[in-house]
Tab-separated table of C-alpha atoms in Angstrom:
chain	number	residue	atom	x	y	z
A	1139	UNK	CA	34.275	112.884	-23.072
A	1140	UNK	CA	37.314	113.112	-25.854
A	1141	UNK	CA	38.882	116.129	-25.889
A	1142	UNK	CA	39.441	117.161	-29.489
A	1143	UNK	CA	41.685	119.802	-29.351
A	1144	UNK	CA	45.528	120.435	-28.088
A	1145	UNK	CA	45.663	120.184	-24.286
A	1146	UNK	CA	46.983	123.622	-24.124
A	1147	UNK	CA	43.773	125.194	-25.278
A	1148	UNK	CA	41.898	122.939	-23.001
A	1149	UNK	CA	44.112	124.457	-20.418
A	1150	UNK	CA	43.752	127.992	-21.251
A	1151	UNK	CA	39.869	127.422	-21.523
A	1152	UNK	CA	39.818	125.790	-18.392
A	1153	UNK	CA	41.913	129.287	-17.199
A	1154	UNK	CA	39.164	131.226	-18.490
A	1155	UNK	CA	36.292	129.695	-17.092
A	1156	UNK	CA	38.005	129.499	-13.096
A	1157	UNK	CA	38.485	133.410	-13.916
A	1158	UNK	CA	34.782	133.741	-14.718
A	1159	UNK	CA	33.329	131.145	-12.028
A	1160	UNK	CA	35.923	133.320	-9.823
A	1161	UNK	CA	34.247	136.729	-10.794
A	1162	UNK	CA	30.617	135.307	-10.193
A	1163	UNK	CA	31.366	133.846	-6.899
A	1164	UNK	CA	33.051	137.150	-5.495
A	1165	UNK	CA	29.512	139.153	-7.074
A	1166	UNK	CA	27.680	136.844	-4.584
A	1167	UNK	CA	29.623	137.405	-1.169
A	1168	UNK	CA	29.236	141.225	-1.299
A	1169	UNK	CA	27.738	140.903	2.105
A	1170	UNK	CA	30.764	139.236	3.443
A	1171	UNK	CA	33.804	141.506	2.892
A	1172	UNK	CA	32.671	144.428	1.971
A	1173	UNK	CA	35.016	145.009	-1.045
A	1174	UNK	CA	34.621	143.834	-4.559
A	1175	UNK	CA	37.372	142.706	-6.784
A	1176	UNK	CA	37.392	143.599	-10.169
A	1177	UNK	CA	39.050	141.286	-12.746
A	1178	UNK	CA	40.228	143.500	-16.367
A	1179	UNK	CA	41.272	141.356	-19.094
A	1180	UNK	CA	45.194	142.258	-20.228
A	1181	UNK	CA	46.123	142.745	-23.498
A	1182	UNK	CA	47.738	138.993	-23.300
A	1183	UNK	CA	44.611	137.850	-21.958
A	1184	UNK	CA	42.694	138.945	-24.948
A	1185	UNK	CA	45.143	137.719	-27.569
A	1186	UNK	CA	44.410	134.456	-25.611
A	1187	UNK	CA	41.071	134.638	-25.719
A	1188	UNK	CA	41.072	136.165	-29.382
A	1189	UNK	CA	43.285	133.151	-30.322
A	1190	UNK	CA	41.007	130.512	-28.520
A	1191	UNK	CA	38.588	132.255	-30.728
A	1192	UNK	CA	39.942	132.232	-34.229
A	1193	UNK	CA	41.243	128.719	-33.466
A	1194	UNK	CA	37.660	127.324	-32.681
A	1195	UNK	CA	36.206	128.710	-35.375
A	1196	UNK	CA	38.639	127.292	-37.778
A	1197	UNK	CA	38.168	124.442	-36.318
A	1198	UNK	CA	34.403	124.386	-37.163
A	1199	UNK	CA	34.767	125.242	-40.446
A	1200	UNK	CA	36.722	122.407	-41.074
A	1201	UNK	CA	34.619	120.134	-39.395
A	1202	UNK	CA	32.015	121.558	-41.304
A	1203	UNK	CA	34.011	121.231	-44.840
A	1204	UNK	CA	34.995	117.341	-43.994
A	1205	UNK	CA	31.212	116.744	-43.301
A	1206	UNK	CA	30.086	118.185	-46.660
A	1207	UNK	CA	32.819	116.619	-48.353
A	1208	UNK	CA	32.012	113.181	-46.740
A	1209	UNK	CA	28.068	113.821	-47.715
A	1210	UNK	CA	29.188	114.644	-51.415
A	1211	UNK	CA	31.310	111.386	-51.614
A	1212	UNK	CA	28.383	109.346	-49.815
A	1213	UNK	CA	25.753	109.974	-52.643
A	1214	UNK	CA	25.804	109.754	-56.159
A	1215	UNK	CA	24.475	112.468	-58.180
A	1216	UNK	CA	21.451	111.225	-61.316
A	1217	UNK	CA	24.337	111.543	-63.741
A	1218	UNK	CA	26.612	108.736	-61.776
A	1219	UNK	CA	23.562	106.757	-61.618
A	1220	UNK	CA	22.448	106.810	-64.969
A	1221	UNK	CA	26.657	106.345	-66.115
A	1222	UNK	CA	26.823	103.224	-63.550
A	1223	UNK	CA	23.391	101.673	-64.986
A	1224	UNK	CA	24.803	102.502	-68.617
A	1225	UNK	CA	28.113	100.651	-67.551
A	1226	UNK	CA	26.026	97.675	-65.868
A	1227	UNK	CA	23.999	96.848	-68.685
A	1228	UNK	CA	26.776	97.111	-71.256
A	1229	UNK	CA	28.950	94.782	-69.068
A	1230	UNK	CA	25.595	92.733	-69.315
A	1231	UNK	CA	25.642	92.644	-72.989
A	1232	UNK	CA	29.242	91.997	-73.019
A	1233	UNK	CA	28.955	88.761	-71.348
A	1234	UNK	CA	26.083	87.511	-72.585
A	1235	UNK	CA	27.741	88.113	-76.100
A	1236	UNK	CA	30.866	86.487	-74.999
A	1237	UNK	CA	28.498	83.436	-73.568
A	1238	UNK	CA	26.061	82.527	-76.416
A	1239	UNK	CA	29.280	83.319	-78.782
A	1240	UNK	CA	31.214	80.414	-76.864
A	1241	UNK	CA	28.330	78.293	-77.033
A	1242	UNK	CA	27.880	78.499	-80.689
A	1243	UNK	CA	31.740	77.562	-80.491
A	1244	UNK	CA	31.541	74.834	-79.248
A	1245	UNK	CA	28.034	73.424	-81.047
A	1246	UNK	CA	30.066	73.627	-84.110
């Protein structure tokens, strides 16, 4: 699996979720110790996560933007059709005029 982003948010993500896997594991061994740890996000924490965040989701959007885009470019709307079909058949014209006119050219 690629990793699409900059290795320092992979990093910090990979923080968060060993904090998190951490907080679940120490819910489950009550029995064990007796005490309970309690893990409070910081302010810095936050502005991490907050960052990781914002980042993501501007990184979706312009995933999301570059996919329309390449859609849009991909097909061509009735009006390019009909222009390209116009163009086609002129070009048509054009060389059969430019073939029977050598022709007759030539006969003579």
């Amino acid at each position: 699996l690629k990793w699409p982003f900059d290795q320092d948010l992979k990093k910090e993500i990979d923080l968060l979720s060993s904090i998190s896997f951490k907080k679940n594991v120490s819910s489950h061994n009550r029995r064990s110790n007796g005490s309970q740890s309690i893990i409070l996000l910081d302010s810095e924490l936050f502005r991490s996560v907050d960052d990781l965040k914002s980042e993501l989701h501007s990184t979706i959007s312009n995933l999301k933007e570059t996919n329309s885009y390449n859609k849009e470019q991909e097909s061509f709307s009735k009006k390019e059709i009909l222009f390209l079909g116009l163009f086609l058949f002129l070009t048509l014209v054009s060389f059969c005029n430019l073939t029977f006119t050598f022709l007759l050219w030539k006969r003579k």
